[in-house]
Coordinates of C-alpha atoms and ligand atoms in Angstrom, one line a residue:
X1 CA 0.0 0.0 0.0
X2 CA 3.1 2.5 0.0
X3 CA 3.0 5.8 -2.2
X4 CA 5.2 6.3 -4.6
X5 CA 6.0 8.4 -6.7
X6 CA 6.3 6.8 -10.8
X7 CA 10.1 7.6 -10.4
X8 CA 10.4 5.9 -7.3
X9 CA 9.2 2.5 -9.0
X10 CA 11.8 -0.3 -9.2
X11 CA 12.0 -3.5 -11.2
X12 CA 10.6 -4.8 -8.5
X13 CA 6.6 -3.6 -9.3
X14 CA 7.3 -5.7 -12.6
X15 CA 7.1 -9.0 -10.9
X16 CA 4.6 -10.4 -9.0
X17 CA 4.0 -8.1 -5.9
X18 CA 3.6 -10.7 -3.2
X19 CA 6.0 -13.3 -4.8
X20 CA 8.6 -9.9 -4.7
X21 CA 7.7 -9.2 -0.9
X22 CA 8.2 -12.8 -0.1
X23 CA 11.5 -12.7 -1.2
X24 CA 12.2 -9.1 0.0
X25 CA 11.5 -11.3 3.4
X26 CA 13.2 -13.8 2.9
X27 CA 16.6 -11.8 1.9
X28 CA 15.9 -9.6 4.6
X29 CA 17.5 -13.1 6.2
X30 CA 18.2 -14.8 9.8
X31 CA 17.5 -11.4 11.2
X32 CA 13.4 -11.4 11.4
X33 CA 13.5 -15.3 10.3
X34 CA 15.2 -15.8 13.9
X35 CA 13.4 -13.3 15.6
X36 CA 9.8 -15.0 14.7
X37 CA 11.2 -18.3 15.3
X38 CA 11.7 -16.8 18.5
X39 CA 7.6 -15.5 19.0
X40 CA 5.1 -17.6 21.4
X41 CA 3.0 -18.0 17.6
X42 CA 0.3 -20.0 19.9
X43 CA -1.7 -18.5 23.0
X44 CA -1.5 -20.4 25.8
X45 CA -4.3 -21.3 27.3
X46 CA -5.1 -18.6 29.4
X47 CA -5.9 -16.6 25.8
X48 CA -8.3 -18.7 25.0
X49 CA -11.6 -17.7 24.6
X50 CA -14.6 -19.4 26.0
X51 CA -18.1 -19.8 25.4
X52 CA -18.1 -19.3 21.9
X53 CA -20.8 -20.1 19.6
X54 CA -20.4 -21.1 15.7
X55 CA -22.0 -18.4 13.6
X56 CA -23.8 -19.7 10.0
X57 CA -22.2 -16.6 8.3
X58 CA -19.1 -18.6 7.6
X59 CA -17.5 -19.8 4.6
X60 CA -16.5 -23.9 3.9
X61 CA -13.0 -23.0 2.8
X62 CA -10.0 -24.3 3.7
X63 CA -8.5 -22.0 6.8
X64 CA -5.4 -19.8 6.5
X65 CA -3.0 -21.3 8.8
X66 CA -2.6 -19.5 12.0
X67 CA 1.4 -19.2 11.3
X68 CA 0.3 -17.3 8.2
X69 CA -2.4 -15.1 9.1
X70 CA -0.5 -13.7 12.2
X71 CA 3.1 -13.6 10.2
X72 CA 2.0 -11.9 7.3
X73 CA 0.4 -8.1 8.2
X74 CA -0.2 -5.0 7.2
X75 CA -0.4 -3.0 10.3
X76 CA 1.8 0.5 9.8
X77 CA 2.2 1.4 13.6
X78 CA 4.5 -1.3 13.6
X79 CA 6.1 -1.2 10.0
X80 CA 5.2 -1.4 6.2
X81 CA 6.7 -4.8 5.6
X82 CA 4.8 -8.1 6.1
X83 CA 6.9 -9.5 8.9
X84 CA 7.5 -6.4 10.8
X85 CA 3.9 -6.0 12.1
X86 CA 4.7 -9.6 14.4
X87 CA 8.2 -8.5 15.2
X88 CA 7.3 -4.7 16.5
X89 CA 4.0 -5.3 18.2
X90 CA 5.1 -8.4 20.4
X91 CA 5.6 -6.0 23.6
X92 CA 2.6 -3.9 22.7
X93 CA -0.1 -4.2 25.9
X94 CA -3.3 -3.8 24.8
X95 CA -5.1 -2.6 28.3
X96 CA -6.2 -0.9 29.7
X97 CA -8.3 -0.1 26.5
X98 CA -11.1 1.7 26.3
X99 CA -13.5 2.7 23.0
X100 CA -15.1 5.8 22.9
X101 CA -18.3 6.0 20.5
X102 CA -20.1 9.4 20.1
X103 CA -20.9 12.2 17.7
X104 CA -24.6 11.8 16.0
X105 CA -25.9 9.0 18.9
X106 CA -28.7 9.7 21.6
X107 CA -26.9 7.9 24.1
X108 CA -22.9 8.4 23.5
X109 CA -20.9 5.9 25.4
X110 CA -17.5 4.4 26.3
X111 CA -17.2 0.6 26.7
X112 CA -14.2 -1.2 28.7
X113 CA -12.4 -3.6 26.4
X114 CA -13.1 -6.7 29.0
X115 CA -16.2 -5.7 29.3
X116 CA -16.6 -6.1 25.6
X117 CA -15.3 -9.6 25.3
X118 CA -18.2 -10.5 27.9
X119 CA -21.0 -9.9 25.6
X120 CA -21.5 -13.0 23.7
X121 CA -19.1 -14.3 21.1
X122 CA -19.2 -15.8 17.6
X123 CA -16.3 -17.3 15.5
X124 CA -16.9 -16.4 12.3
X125 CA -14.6 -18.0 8.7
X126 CA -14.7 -14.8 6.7
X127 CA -12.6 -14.0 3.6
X128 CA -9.9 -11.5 3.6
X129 CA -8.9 -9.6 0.5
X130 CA -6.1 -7.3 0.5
X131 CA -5.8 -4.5 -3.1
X132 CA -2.5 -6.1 -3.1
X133 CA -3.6 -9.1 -4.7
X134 CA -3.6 -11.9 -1.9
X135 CA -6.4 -13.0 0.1
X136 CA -6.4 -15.4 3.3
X137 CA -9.7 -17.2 4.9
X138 CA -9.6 -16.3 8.9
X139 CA -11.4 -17.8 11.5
X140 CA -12.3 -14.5 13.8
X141 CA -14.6 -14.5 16.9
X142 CA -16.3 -11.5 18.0
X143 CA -20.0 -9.4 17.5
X144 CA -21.4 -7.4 15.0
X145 CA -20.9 -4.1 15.2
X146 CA -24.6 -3.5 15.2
X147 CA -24.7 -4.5 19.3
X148 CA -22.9 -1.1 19.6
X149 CA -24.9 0.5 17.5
X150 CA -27.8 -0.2 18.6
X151 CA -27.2 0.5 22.1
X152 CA -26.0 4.2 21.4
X153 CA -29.0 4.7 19.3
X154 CA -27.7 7.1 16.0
X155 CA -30.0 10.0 15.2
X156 CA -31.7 10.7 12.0
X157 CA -28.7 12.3 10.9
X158 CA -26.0 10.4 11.4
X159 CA -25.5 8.5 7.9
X160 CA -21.8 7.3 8.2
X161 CA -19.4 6.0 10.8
X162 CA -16.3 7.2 11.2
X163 CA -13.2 4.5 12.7
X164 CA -10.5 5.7 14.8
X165 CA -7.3 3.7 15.6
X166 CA -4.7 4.5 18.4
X167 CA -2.5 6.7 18.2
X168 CA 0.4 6.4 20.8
X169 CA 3.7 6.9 18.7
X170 CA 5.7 5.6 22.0
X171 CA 3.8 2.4 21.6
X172 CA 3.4 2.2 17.8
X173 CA 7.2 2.6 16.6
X174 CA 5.6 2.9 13.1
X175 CA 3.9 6.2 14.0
X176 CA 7.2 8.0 14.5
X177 CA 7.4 8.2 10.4
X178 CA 4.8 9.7 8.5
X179 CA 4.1 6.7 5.9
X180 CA 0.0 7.9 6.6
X181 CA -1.5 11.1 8.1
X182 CA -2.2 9.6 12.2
X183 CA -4.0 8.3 13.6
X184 CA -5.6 5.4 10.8
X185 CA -9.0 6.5 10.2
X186 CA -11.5 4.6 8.0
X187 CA -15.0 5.2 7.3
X188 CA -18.3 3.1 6.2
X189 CA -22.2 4.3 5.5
X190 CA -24.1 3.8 8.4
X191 CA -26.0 0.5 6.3
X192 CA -22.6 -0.9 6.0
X193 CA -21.9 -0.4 9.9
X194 CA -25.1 -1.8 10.8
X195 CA -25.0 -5.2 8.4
X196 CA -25.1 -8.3 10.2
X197 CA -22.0 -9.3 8.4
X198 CA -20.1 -6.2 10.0
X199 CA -18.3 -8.0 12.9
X200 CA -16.0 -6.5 15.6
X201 CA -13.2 -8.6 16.4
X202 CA -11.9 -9.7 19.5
X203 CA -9.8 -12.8 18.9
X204 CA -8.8 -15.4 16.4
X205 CA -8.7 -19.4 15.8
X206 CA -10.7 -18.8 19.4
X207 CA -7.9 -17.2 21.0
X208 CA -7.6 -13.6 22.4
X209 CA -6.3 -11.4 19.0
X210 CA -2.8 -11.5 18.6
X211 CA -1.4 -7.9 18.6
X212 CA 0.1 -8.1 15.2
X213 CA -3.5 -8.8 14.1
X214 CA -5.5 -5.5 15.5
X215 CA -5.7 -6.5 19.7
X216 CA -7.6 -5.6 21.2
X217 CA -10.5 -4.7 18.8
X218 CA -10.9 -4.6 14.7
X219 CA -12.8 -4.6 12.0
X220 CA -13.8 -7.3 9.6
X221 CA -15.9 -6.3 6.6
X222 CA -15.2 -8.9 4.4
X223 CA -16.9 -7.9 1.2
X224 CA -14.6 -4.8 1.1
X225 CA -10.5 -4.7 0.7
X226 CA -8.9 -5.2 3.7
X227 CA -7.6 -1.6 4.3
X228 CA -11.2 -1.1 5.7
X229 CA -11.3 -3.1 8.1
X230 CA -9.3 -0.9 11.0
X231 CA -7.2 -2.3 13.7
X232 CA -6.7 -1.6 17.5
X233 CA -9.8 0.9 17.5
X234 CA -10.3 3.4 20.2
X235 CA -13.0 5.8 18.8
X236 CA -16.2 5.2 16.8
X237 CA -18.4 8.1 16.0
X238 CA -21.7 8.7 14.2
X239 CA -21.2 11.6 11.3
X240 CA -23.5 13.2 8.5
X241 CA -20.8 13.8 6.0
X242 CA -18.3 10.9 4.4
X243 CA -15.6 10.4 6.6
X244 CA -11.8 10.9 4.6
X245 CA -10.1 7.7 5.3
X246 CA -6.2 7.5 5.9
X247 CA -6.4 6.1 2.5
X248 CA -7.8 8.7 0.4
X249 CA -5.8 11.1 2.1
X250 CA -2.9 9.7 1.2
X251 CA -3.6 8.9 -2.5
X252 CA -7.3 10.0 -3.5
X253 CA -6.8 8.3 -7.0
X254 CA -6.1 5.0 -5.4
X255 CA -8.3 4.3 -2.4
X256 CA -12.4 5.3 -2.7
X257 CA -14.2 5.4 0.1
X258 CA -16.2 2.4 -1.0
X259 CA -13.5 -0.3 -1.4
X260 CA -16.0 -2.8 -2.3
X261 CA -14.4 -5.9 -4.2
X262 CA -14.6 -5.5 -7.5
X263 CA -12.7 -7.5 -10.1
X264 CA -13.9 -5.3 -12.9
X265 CA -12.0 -1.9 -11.5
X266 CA -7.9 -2.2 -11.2
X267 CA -6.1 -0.2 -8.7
X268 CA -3.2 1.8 -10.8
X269 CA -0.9 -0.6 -9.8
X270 CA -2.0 -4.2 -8.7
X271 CA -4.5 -6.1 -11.2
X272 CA -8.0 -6.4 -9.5
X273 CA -9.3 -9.9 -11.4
X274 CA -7.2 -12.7 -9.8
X275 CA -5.8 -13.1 -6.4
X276 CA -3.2 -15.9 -4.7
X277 CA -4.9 -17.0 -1.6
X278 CA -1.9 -17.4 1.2
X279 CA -0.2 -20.7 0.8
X280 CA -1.8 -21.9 -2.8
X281 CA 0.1 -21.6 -6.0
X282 CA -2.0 -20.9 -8.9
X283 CA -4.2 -17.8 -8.7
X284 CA -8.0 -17.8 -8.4
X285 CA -10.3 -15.4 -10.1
X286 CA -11.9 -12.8 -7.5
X287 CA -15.5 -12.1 -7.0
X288 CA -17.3 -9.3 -7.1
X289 CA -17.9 -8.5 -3.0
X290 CA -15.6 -10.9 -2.4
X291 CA -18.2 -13.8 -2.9
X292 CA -20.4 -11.8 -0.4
X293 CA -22.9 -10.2 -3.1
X294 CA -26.1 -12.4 -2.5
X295 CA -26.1 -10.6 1.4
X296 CA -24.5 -7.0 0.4
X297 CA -25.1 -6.4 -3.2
X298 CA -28.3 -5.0 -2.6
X299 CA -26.8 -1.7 -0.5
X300 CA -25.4 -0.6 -4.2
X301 CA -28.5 -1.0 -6.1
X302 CA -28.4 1.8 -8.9
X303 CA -24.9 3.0 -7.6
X304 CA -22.1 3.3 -10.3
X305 CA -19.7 1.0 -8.4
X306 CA -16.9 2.0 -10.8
X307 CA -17.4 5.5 -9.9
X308 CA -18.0 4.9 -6.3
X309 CA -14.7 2.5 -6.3
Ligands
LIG1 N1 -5.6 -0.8 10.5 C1 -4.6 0.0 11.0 N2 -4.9 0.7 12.1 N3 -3.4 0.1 10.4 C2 -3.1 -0.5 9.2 O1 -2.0 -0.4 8.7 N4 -3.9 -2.1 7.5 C3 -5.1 -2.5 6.8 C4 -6.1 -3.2 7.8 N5 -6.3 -2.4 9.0 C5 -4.1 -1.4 8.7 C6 -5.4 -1.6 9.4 C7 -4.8 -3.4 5.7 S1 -4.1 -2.7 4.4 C8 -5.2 -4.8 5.7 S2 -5.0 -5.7 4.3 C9 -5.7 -5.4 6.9 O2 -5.7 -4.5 8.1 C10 -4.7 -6.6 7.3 O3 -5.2 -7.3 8.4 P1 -4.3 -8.6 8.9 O4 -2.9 -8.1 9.0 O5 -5.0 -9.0 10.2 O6 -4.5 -9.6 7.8

């Protein structure tokens, strides 16, 4: 997702972006390979979470291995490379945490993380798409977003919600370089936010979420890119107007606010048809929503959804 400028681009765009970053890695030698050998990968078993209940909005794929989904990020406070995100956030305490949601609400309200992770809990095997071209299937556990909603109880004028990450440069080492404009702010209609498939995440595989991954409380929208789906949120707020995402700020031509999947409209630099799902070989085509369209589709009706990319 870095900016460049065209001058700045190496021979590296020309091959395959994620087979070029898996190299990049694996050059970047002993180093990070040692240091992640090194990582508790697996919760013990005080992180795991209890009481859940399977959800029915769930795909039959074939899971993402943990190794993989918690080893390959894109998280910025803690670097712009894949590996980096497991490396820097592996002393990160999430707590106490606290998110804030307010603005265009009858009843604004601030809820205590473990408080949060009392209400009850779904796993859910969603889909992940990232605009880079690689997609993983994730096994998360949390509750839609709508439980929050509904309890603050928008007004007739909120139509959009507004996402809010941390922003704590001591504890973020990535924030101490302007790659984005802080803190990482994202943005959905209030329809989207309130969609049953809209789920806050609290853990993964049916452990507490690893740090790397968005602790102690993400997104997961899984018919839009991946960029949408904010990590380690502190502050969720009801607005009239659409909110400017980190994204669009930093390159309007390459990041709408909708970020719905669709194969038919390429970002500028990474092919929108075909993506490699982590850990297969041969690329599958992508689908429109990102195989969600029989439960979202409708929310577009009569929208140009190559205008509003
Ligand atoms: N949220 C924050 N706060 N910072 C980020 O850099 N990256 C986004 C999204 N949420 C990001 C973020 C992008 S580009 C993707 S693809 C997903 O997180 C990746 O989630 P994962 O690392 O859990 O797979």
């Amino acid at each position: 997702m870095l900016i460049r400028r065209p001058a700045d681009i190496k021979s590296s765009e020309i091959t395959d972006p994620l087979i070029y970053r898996q190299r990049r890695e694996f050059i970047k030698g002993a180093a990070a390979i040692s240091a992640l050998a090194a990582l508790p990968l697996r919760a013990d078993a005080a992180t795991k979470l209890s009481g859940v209940k399977k959800s029915t909005y769930t795909v039959d794929e074939v899971l993402t291995p943990f190794n993989d989904i918690t080893t390959y990020n894109n998280f910025y406070e803690f670097g712009t490379d894949k590996a980096s995100p497991a490396i820097q956030a592996r002393n990160f305490v999430p707590r106490p945490w606290t998110v804030t949601v307010e603005g265009m609400v009858k009843r604004p309200m601030t809820f205590d993380i473990d408080d949060l992770m009392k209400w009850p809990l779904e796993e859910r095997v969603y889909r992940l798409r990232c605009v880079e071209g690689w997609s993983m299937v994730i096994p998360w556990t949390g509750f839609p977003l709508n439980e929050i909603l509904k309890r603050v109880e928008p007004t007739g004028s909120a139509k959009f919600v507004e996402f809010t990450s941390l922003n704590d440069p001591k504890r973020m080492p990535g924030q101490r370089s302007p790659v984005l404009d802080w803190p990482y702010v994202e943005g959905l209609r209030l329809d989207e936010a309130q969609h049953p498939l809209t789920l806050m995440v609290v853990g993964l595989y049916g452990e507490v979420l690893p740090n790397q991954n968005g602790a102690p409380l993400r997104l997961a929208v899984p018919w839009k890119y991946g960029f949408k789906s904010a990590k380690s949120i502190v502050r969720i707020r009801l607005v009239e107007k659409a909110p400017i995402s980190s994204w669009m700020r930093a390159t309007p031509n390459e990041y709408g606010f909708f970020s719905n999947v669709n194969p038919d409209v390429d970002h500028p630099r990474w092919s929108q048809s075909k993506e490699r799902r982590i850990g297969e070989f041969l690329k599958r085509k992508t689908l429109p929503f990102n195989g969600y369209g029989a439960q979202v589709a409708a929310m577009y009706a009569g929208m140009d959804l190559r205008k509003f990319f």
